[in-house]
PDB file of C-alpha atoms in Angstrom:
ATOM      1  CA  MET U   1     -65.279  75.321 -71.548  1.00 34.00           C
ATOM      2  CA  THR U   2     -66.872  77.872 -73.868  1.00 40.00           C
ATOM      3  CA  ILE U   3     -70.438  77.520 -75.122  1.00 38.00           C
ATOM      4  CA  ARG U   4     -69.180  76.872 -78.660  1.00 42.00           C
ATOM      5  CA  THR U   5     -66.772  74.208 -77.416  1.00 40.00           C
ATOM      6  CA  SER U   6     -69.536  72.592 -75.380  1.00 41.00           C
ATOM      7  CA  LEU U   7     -71.646  72.381 -78.537  1.00 44.00           C
ATOM      8  CA  LEU U   8     -68.795  70.632 -80.314  1.00 45.00           C
ATOM      9  CA  ALA U   9     -68.601  68.175 -77.431  1.00 45.00           C
ATOM     10  CA  LEU U  10     -72.354  67.689 -77.639  1.00 45.00           C
ATOM     11  CA  ALA U  11     -72.102  66.918 -81.344  1.00 49.00           C
ATOM     12  CA  ALA U  12     -69.217  64.547 -80.795  1.00 44.00           C
ATOM     13  CA  SER U  13     -71.125  62.616 -78.159  1.00 46.00           C
ATOM     14  CA  ALA U  14     -73.988  62.107 -80.601  1.00 46.00           C
ATOM     15  CA  CYS U  15     -71.637  60.743 -83.257  1.00 45.00           C
ATOM     16  CA  LEU U  16     -69.979  58.365 -80.809  1.00 40.00           C
ATOM     17  CA  ILE U  17     -73.085  56.628 -79.497  1.00 42.00           C
ATOM     18  CA  THR U  18     -72.016  52.989 -79.789  1.00 37.00           C
ATOM     19  CA  PRO U  19     -74.058  50.743 -77.492  1.00 33.00           C
ATOM     20  CA  ALA U  20     -74.842  47.243 -78.697  1.00 38.00           C
ATOM     21  CA  PHE U  21     -78.334  46.290 -79.761  1.00 40.00           C
ATOM     22  CA  ALA U  22     -80.406  43.143 -79.983  1.00 46.00           C
ATOM     23  CA  GLN U  23     -81.375  41.952 -83.447  1.00 48.00           C
ATOM     24  CA  ASP U  24     -84.560  40.262 -82.313  1.00 56.00           C
ATOM     25  CA  MET U  25     -87.912  41.509 -83.552  1.00 73.00           C
ATOM     26  CA  LEU U  26     -86.390  43.374 -86.489  1.00 88.00           C
ATOM     27  CA  PRO U  27     -88.657  44.004 -89.494  1.00 92.00           C
ATOM     28  CA  ALA U  28     -87.792  41.640 -92.335  1.00 93.00           C
ATOM     29  CA  PRO U  29     -86.255  44.268 -94.698  1.00 94.00           C
ATOM     30  CA  ILE U  30     -83.973  45.597 -91.939  1.00 93.00           C
ATOM     31  CA  GLN U  31     -83.019  42.081 -90.860  1.00 93.00           C
ATOM     32  CA  SER U  32     -82.111  41.293 -94.480  1.00 94.00           C
ATOM     33  CA  ALA U  33     -80.019  44.483 -94.774  1.00 94.00           C
ATOM     34  CA  PHE U  34     -78.189  43.754 -91.518  1.00 93.00           C
ATOM     35  CA  ASP U  35     -77.586  40.135 -92.525  1.00 93.00           C
ATOM     36  CA  LYS U  36     -75.851  41.337 -95.693  1.00 92.00           C
ATOM     37  CA  ILE U  37     -73.643  43.649 -93.631  1.00 91.00           C
ATOM     38  CA  GLU U  38     -72.819  40.932 -91.111  1.00 89.00           C
ATOM     39  CA  ALA U  39     -71.914  38.524 -93.912  1.00 90.00           C
ATOM     40  CA  GLN U  40     -69.119  40.845 -95.081  1.00 85.00           C
ATOM     41  CA  PRO U  41     -65.723  40.538 -93.383  1.00 79.00           C
ATOM     42  CA  VAL U  42     -64.494  43.627 -91.552  1.00 78.00           C
ATOM     43  CA  SER U  43     -62.639  45.827 -94.030  1.00 82.00           C
ATOM     44  CA  ASP U  44     -58.948  46.482 -93.485  1.00 83.00           C
ATOM     45  CA  ARG U  45     -57.615  50.003 -93.861  1.00 85.00           C
ATOM     46  CA  GLU U  46     -55.536  48.698 -96.752  1.00 88.00           C
ATOM     47  CA  ASP U  47     -58.784  48.160 -98.681  1.00 91.00           C
ATOM     48  CA  TRP U  48     -59.532  51.854 -99.276  1.00 94.00           C
ATOM     49  CA  ARG U  49     -58.486  54.914-101.232  1.00 96.00           C
ATOM     50  CA  PHE U  50     -60.585  58.085-101.075  1.00 97.00           C
ATOM     51  CA  THR U  51     -60.639  61.849-100.879  1.00 97.00           C
ATOM     52  CA  MET U  52     -62.124  63.399 -97.745  1.00 95.00           C
ATOM     53  CA  THR U  53     -63.584  66.913 -97.724  1.00 96.00           C
ATOM     54  CA  PHE U  54     -64.561  68.391 -94.356  1.00 94.00           C
ATOM     55  CA  ARG U  55     -66.441  71.683 -94.083  1.00 93.00           C
ATOM     56  CA  LEU U  56     -67.108  73.536 -90.840  1.00 88.00           C
ATOM     57  CA  GLU U  57     -68.998  76.769 -91.424  1.00 81.00           C
ATOM     58  CA  ASP U  58     -66.687  78.773 -93.753  1.00 84.00           C
ATOM     59  CA  GLU U  59     -63.617  76.548 -93.335  1.00 88.00           C
ATOM     60  CA  GLU U  60     -62.680  73.578 -95.532  1.00 91.00           C
ATOM     61  CA  LEU U  61     -60.195  70.758 -95.170  1.00 93.00           C
ATOM     62  CA  VAL U  62     -59.334  68.283 -97.955  1.00 95.00           C
ATOM     63  CA  GLY U  63     -57.266  65.145 -97.435  1.00 95.00           C
ATOM     64  CA  ARG U  64     -56.402  62.057 -99.461  1.00 96.00           C
ATOM     65  CA  TYR U  65     -56.193  58.564 -97.981  1.00 96.00           C
ATOM     66  CA  ASP U  66     -54.370  55.610 -99.545  1.00 96.00           C
ATOM     67  CA  GLY U  67     -54.491  52.465 -97.439  1.00 92.00           C
ATOM     68  CA  THR U  68     -51.883  50.702 -99.565  1.00 94.00           C
ATOM     69  CA  LEU U  69     -49.098  52.999 -98.317  1.00 95.00           C
ATOM     70  CA  ALA U  70     -47.093  52.698 -95.125  1.00 92.00           C
ATOM     71  CA  GLU U  71     -49.121  53.651 -92.056  1.00 88.00           C
ATOM     72  CA  ASP U  72     -47.394  57.007 -91.545  1.00 87.00           C
ATOM     73  CA  GLU U  73     -47.812  57.921 -95.232  1.00 92.00           C
ATOM     74  CA  ARG U  74     -51.480  57.066 -95.819  1.00 93.00           C
ATOM     75  CA  TRP U  75     -52.913  60.541 -95.222  1.00 94.00           C
ATOM     76  CA  THR U  76     -51.963  63.499 -97.415  1.00 93.00           C
ATOM     77  CA  LEU U  77     -53.230  66.998 -96.652  1.00 94.00           C
ATOM     78  CA  VAL U  78     -54.342  68.532 -99.951  1.00 93.00           C
ATOM     79  CA  SER U  79     -55.905  71.877 -99.105  1.00 88.00           C
ATOM     80  CA  HIS U  80     -53.506  73.290 -96.509  1.00 81.00           C
ATOM     81  CA  ASP U  81     -49.929  73.344 -95.344  1.00 80.00           C
ATOM     82  CA  GLU U  82     -50.096  71.067 -92.298  1.00 79.00           C
ATOM     83  CA  ALA U  83     -47.799  73.353 -90.291  1.00 79.00           C
ATOM     84  CA  SER U  84     -50.308  76.201 -90.677  1.00 80.00           C
ATOM     85  CA  LEU U  85     -53.346  74.272 -89.427  1.00 82.00           C
ATOM     86  CA  GLU U  86     -54.817  75.534 -86.176  1.00 81.00           C
ATOM     87  CA  GLY U  87     -57.982  75.476 -84.111  1.00 80.00           C
ATOM     88  CA  GLY U  88     -60.849  73.242 -85.135  1.00 79.00           C
ATOM     89  CA  LEU U  89     -59.311  72.163 -88.449  1.00 83.00           C
ATOM     90  CA  ALA U  90     -56.121  71.022 -86.706  1.00 86.00           C
ATOM     91  CA  GLU U  91     -58.181  68.958 -84.258  1.00 85.00           C
ATOM     92  CA  VAL U  92     -60.187  67.394 -87.085  1.00 83.00           C
ATOM     93  CA  TRP U  93     -57.047  66.509 -89.057  1.00 87.00           C
ATOM     94  CA  SER U  94     -55.459  64.974 -85.973  1.00 87.00           C
ATOM     95  CA  GLU U  95     -58.562  62.860 -85.338  1.00 84.00           C
ATOM     96  CA  PHE U  96     -58.643  61.534 -88.886  1.00 83.00           C
ATOM     97  CA  THR U  97     -54.942  60.813 -89.170  1.00 83.00           C
ATOM     98  CA  THR U  98     -54.607  59.048 -85.806  1.00 82.00           C
ATOM     99  CA  GLU U  99     -55.287  55.367 -86.495  1.00 68.00           C
ATOM    100  CA  ASP U 100     -56.346  53.115 -83.642  1.00 66.00           C
ATOM    101  CA  GLU U 101     -56.731  49.385 -83.275  1.00 58.00           C
ATOM    102  CA  ASP U 102     -60.537  49.283 -83.223  1.00 59.00           C
ATOM    103  CA  ASP U 103     -62.272  47.097 -85.779  1.00 59.00           C
ATOM    104  CA  SER U 104     -64.053  49.061 -88.474  1.00 68.00           C
ATOM    105  CA  ASN U 105     -66.233  48.408 -91.473  1.00 76.00           C
ATOM    106  CA  GLY U 106     -64.540  51.246 -93.299  1.00 83.00           C
ATOM    107  CA  LEU U 107     -67.086  53.258 -95.257  1.00 92.00           C
ATOM    108  CA  PHE U 108     -69.794  50.588 -95.013  1.00 92.00           C
ATOM    109  CA  PHE U 109     -72.798  51.164 -92.756  1.00 91.00           C
ATOM    110  CA  ASP U 110     -72.226  49.536 -89.372  1.00 87.00           C
ATOM    111  CA  PRO U 111     -75.298  48.843 -87.187  1.00 84.00           C
ATOM    112  CA  GLU U 112     -73.012  48.843 -84.147  1.00 78.00           C
ATOM    113  CA  GLU U 113     -72.589  52.595 -84.585  1.00 76.00           C
ATOM    114  CA  ILE U 114     -76.121  53.202 -83.349  1.00 77.00           C
ATOM    115  CA  GLY U 115     -77.918  51.768 -80.371  1.00 80.00           C
ATOM    116  CA  PHE U 116     -81.677  51.492 -80.608  1.00 80.00           C
ATOM    117  CA  LEU U 117     -84.570  49.621 -79.113  1.00 81.00           C
ATOM    118  CA  SER U 118     -85.395  47.006 -81.713  1.00 82.00           C
ATOM    119  CA  SER U 119     -88.980  46.921 -80.459  1.00 83.00           C
ATOM    120  CA  SER U 120     -89.331  50.619 -81.348  1.00 88.00           C
ATOM    121  CA  LEU U 121     -88.713  50.144 -85.080  1.00 91.00           C
ATOM    122  CA  GLU U 122     -91.767  51.234 -87.005  1.00 93.00           C
ATOM    123  CA  LEU U 123     -92.457  51.747 -90.686  1.00 96.00           C
ATOM    124  CA  VAL U 124     -93.222  55.465 -90.945  1.00 97.00           C
ATOM    125  CA  ASP U 125     -93.129  56.018 -94.702  1.00 97.00           C
ATOM    126  CA  GLU U 126     -92.904  54.003 -97.893  1.00 96.00           C
ATOM    127  CA  THR U 127     -92.708  54.714-101.602  1.00 97.00           C
ATOM    128  CA  ALA U 128     -92.276  52.500-104.645  1.00 96.00           C
ATOM    129  CA  ASP U 129     -88.492  52.658-104.118  1.00 96.00           C
ATOM    130  CA  ASN U 130     -87.843  53.267-100.421  1.00 97.00           C
ATOM    131  CA  LEU U 131     -88.850  52.204 -96.925  1.00 97.00           C
ATOM    132  CA  THR U 132     -88.352  54.506 -93.912  1.00 98.00           C
ATOM    133  CA  TYR U 133     -88.276  53.088 -90.372  1.00 96.00           C
ATOM    134  CA  GLY U 134     -88.339  55.247 -87.276  1.00 96.00           C
ATOM    135  CA  PHE U 135     -86.650  54.175 -84.048  1.00 93.00           C
ATOM    136  CA  VAL U 136     -85.908  55.247 -80.489  1.00 91.00           C
ATOM    137  CA  LEU U 137     -82.387  55.172 -79.079  1.00 88.00           C
ATOM    138  CA  ASP U 138     -81.735  52.901 -76.117  1.00 83.00           C
ATOM    139  CA  GLU U 139     -81.051  55.185 -73.149  1.00 79.00           C
ATOM    140  CA  ALA U 140     -80.288  52.250 -70.872  1.00 74.00           C
ATOM    141  CA  GLN U 141     -77.119  51.398 -72.777  1.00 70.00           C
ATOM    142  CA  ALA U 142     -75.810  54.970 -73.012  1.00 71.00           C
ATOM    143  CA  GLU U 143     -73.480  56.258 -70.313  1.00 67.00           C
ATOM    144  CA  GLY U 144     -72.600  59.622 -68.792  1.00 65.00           C
ATOM    145  CA  GLU U 145     -73.410  62.665 -70.900  1.00 63.00           C
ATOM    146  CA  ASP U 146     -74.640  60.432 -73.726  1.00 67.00           C
ATOM    147  CA  ALA U 147     -77.484  59.188 -71.529  1.00 69.00           C
ATOM    148  CA  GLU U 148     -78.645  62.765 -70.943  1.00 70.00           C
ATOM    149  CA  PHE U 149     -78.444  63.540 -74.662  1.00 80.00           C
ATOM    150  CA  VAL U 150     -79.934  60.509 -76.417  1.00 85.00           C
ATOM    151  CA  GLN U 151     -83.256  60.788 -74.595  1.00 86.00           C
ATOM    152  CA  TYR U 152     -84.085  63.779 -76.789  1.00 92.00           C
ATOM    153  CA  LEU U 153     -83.233  62.124 -80.118  1.00 92.00           C
ATOM    154  CA  ARG U 154     -85.097  59.983 -82.584  1.00 94.00           C
ATOM    155  CA  GLY U 155     -83.779  58.118 -85.591  1.00 94.00           C
ATOM    156  CA  GLU U 156     -84.665  56.985 -89.072  1.00 96.00           C
ATOM    157  CA  LEU U 157     -83.280  54.256 -91.322  1.00 96.00           C
ATOM    158  CA  HIS U 158     -83.995  54.614 -95.047  1.00 97.00           C
ATOM    159  CA  LEU U 159     -83.755  51.414 -97.087  1.00 97.00           C
ATOM    160  CA  ASP U 160     -83.757  50.697-100.792  1.00 96.00           C
ATOM    161  CA  ARG U 161     -86.945  48.682-101.112  1.00 95.00           C
ATOM    162  CA  ASP U 162     -85.807  46.272-103.855  1.00 95.00           C
ATOM    163  CA  GLU U 163     -82.197  45.738-102.794  1.00 94.00           C
ATOM    164  CA  GLU U 164     -82.853  45.924 -99.036  1.00 94.00           C
ATOM    165  CA  GLN U 165     -79.766  48.045 -98.453  1.00 95.00           C
ATOM    166  CA  VAL U 166     -79.332  50.983 -96.064  1.00 96.00           C
ATOM    167  CA  ARG U 167     -79.208  54.256 -98.008  1.00 97.00           C
ATOM    168  CA  ARG U 168     -79.584  56.836 -95.268  1.00 97.00           C
ATOM    169  CA  MET U 169     -79.429  57.062 -91.499  1.00 95.00           C
ATOM    170  CA  ARG U 170     -80.752  60.116 -89.656  1.00 96.00           C
ATOM    171  CA  LEU U 171     -80.618  61.159 -86.001  1.00 94.00           C
ATOM    172  CA  TYR U 172     -82.606  64.245 -85.059  1.00 96.00           C
ATOM    173  CA  ALA U 173     -84.288  66.075 -82.204  1.00 96.00           C
ATOM    174  CA  PRO U 174     -88.027  66.349 -82.849  1.00 96.00           C
ATOM    175  CA  GLU U 175     -88.206  69.389 -80.562  1.00 96.00           C
ATOM    176  CA  SER U 176     -85.886  71.783 -78.743  1.00 95.00           C
ATOM    177  CA  PHE U 177     -84.230  70.578 -75.524  1.00 93.00           C
ATOM    178  CA  LYS U 178     -81.822  71.578 -72.753  1.00 90.00           C
ATOM    179  CA  PRO U 179     -78.917  69.098 -72.348  1.00 84.00           C
ATOM    180  CA  ASN U 180     -77.703  71.233 -69.438  1.00 82.00           C
ATOM    181  CA  PHE U 181     -78.710  74.391 -67.612  1.00 82.00           C
ATOM    182  CA  ALA U 182     -76.666  76.699 -69.877  1.00 85.00           C
ATOM    183  CA  VAL U 183     -77.656  75.577 -73.371  1.00 88.00           C
ATOM    184  CA  ARG U 184     -80.903  75.132 -75.253  1.00 92.00           C
ATOM    185  CA  VAL U 185     -80.576  73.172 -78.494  1.00 93.00           C
ATOM    186  CA  ARG U 186     -83.245  74.396 -80.895  1.00 94.00           C
ATOM    187  CA  GLU U 187     -82.325  72.040 -83.744  1.00 96.00           C
ATOM    188  CA  PHE U 188     -80.131  68.961 -84.080  1.00 95.00           C
ATOM    189  CA  GLU U 189     -79.785  66.682 -87.092  1.00 96.00           C
ATOM    190  CA  MET U 190     -77.123  64.239 -88.242  1.00 94.00           C
ATOM    191  CA  VAL U 191     -77.489  62.433 -91.584  1.00 97.00           C
ATOM    192  CA  GLN U 192     -75.319  59.724 -93.160  1.00 96.00           C
ATOM    193  CA  GLU U 193     -75.837  58.903 -96.840  1.00 97.00           C
ATOM    194  CA  TYR U 194     -74.736  55.703 -98.600  1.00 97.00           C
ATOM    195  CA  THR U 195     -74.237  55.158-102.341  1.00 97.00           C
ATOM    196  CA  ASP U 196     -73.497  52.147-104.539  1.00 96.00           C
ATOM    197  CA  LEU U 197     -69.854  51.863-105.616  1.00 95.00           C
ATOM    198  CA  GLU U 198     -68.752  49.664-108.476  1.00 92.00           C
ATOM    199  CA  GLY U 199     -66.837  46.690-107.120  1.00 90.00           C
ATOM    200  CA  ALA U 200     -68.005  47.143-103.520  1.00 93.00           C
ATOM    201  CA  PRO U 201     -70.353  44.563-101.968  1.00 92.00           C
ATOM    202  CA  LEU U 202     -72.357  47.176-100.049  1.00 94.00           C
ATOM    203  CA  PRO U 203     -73.257  50.866-100.458  1.00 96.00           C
ATOM    204  CA  VAL U 204     -70.512  53.131 -99.086  1.00 96.00           C
ATOM    205  CA  LEU U 205     -70.669  56.304 -97.031  1.00 96.00           C
ATOM    206  CA  THR U 206     -70.354  59.333 -99.313  1.00 97.00           C
ATOM    207  CA  ARG U 207     -71.707  62.145 -97.136  1.00 97.00           C
ATOM    208  CA  MET U 208     -72.340  62.957 -93.496  1.00 96.00           C
ATOM    209  CA  SER U 209     -73.837  66.244 -92.354  1.00 96.00           C
ATOM    210  CA  GLN U 210     -74.545  67.601 -88.914  1.00 95.00           C
ATOM    211  CA  THR U 211     -76.495  70.720 -87.981  1.00 95.00           C
ATOM    212  CA  ILE U 212     -76.796  72.263 -84.535  1.00 94.00           C
ATOM    213  CA  ARG U 213     -78.677  75.473 -83.778  1.00 95.00           C
ATOM    214  CA  ALA U 214     -78.651  76.490 -80.147  1.00 93.00           C
ATOM    215  CA  SER U 215     -78.796  79.413 -77.763  1.00 93.00           C
ATOM    216  CA  ALA U 216     -77.247  80.282 -74.424  1.00 87.00           C
ATOM    217  CA  MET U 217     -77.127  83.421 -72.313  1.00 82.00           C
ATOM    218  CA  MET U 218     -79.083  85.463 -74.857  1.00 80.00           C
ATOM    219  CA  GLN U 219     -76.787  84.396 -77.688  1.00 89.00           C
ATOM    220  CA  SER U 220     -77.589  82.149 -80.633  1.00 92.00           C
ATOM    221  CA  PHE U 221     -75.166  79.721 -82.245  1.00 87.00           C
ATOM    222  CA  GLU U 222     -75.245  77.739 -85.454  1.00 91.00           C
ATOM    223  CA  GLN U 223     -72.835  75.006 -86.402  1.00 90.00           C
ATOM    224  CA  ILE U 224     -73.030  73.131 -89.700  1.00 93.00           C
ATOM    225  CA  MET U 225     -70.519  70.395 -90.456  1.00 93.00           C
ATOM    226  CA  VAL U 226     -70.314  68.418 -93.694  1.00 95.00           C
ATOM    227  CA  LEU U 227     -68.045  65.454 -94.380  1.00 95.00           C
ATOM    228  CA  GLU U 228     -67.856  64.073 -97.925  1.00 97.00           C
ATOM    229  CA  PHE U 229     -65.988  61.119 -99.393  1.00 97.00           C
ATOM    230  CA  SER U 230     -65.217  61.073-103.114  1.00 97.00           C
ATOM    231  CA  ASP U 231     -62.885  59.310-105.569  1.00 97.00           C
ATOM    232  CA  ILE U 232     -63.503  56.176-103.513  1.00 97.00           C
ATOM    233  CA  GLU U 233     -61.763  52.946-104.461  1.00 96.00           C
ATOM    234  CA  TYR U 234     -62.560  49.696-102.677  1.00 94.00           C
ATOM    235  CA  LEU U 235     -59.541  47.477-103.228  1.00 92.00           C
ATOM    236  CA  ALA U 236     -60.543  44.237-101.525  1.00 87.00           C
ATOM    237  CA  GLU U 237     -61.087  41.255-103.814  1.00 73.00           C
TER     238      GLU U 237
END
């Protein structure tokens, strides 16, 4: 495995942290936000149309999704000829276009996608419009490489103060760390941003970014990934 590939694996493990969490002792605004999410039925894939734009350094991939079409016709590659895709972009396209049977909330925020110690939630900043809560990830519920990685991360949930809706989720490393003997990660940040959509009961994911700056064997690496969703239509009644 190359250093660059290992960094991709490191990033992927951070995005796939999915331990369960207890909803006891949650601050009232977060409890209210999570109650609204839980009250919504799980979205079917048929409920969505959107354009996806994925950027990795100087490469870009654009695809269109239409959940109303037959399963093998839902994804359309806009920016490339699919036969010419290779390397990282080919892997990304394959991941997006391979549908599995797991339940999903679609583009809505899903608390199950992060695992944190509910007792660690703390109000760290507030303005007239927003509340920011810091939290610590639950190492005990992570497994394998994830357990070695999450110990170095912290998180933030940003809520709309009046509507009590999640607007932003951030995972970051407050300081540099060594996930293994070969790599030192100098910076890690992953941010998900949620925006109101007309007709949708909850804010929807419109942007996710991930930044990794690391070094190994006297070499420095930087990897910046951005995923954006636009032209979103929520079709459920």
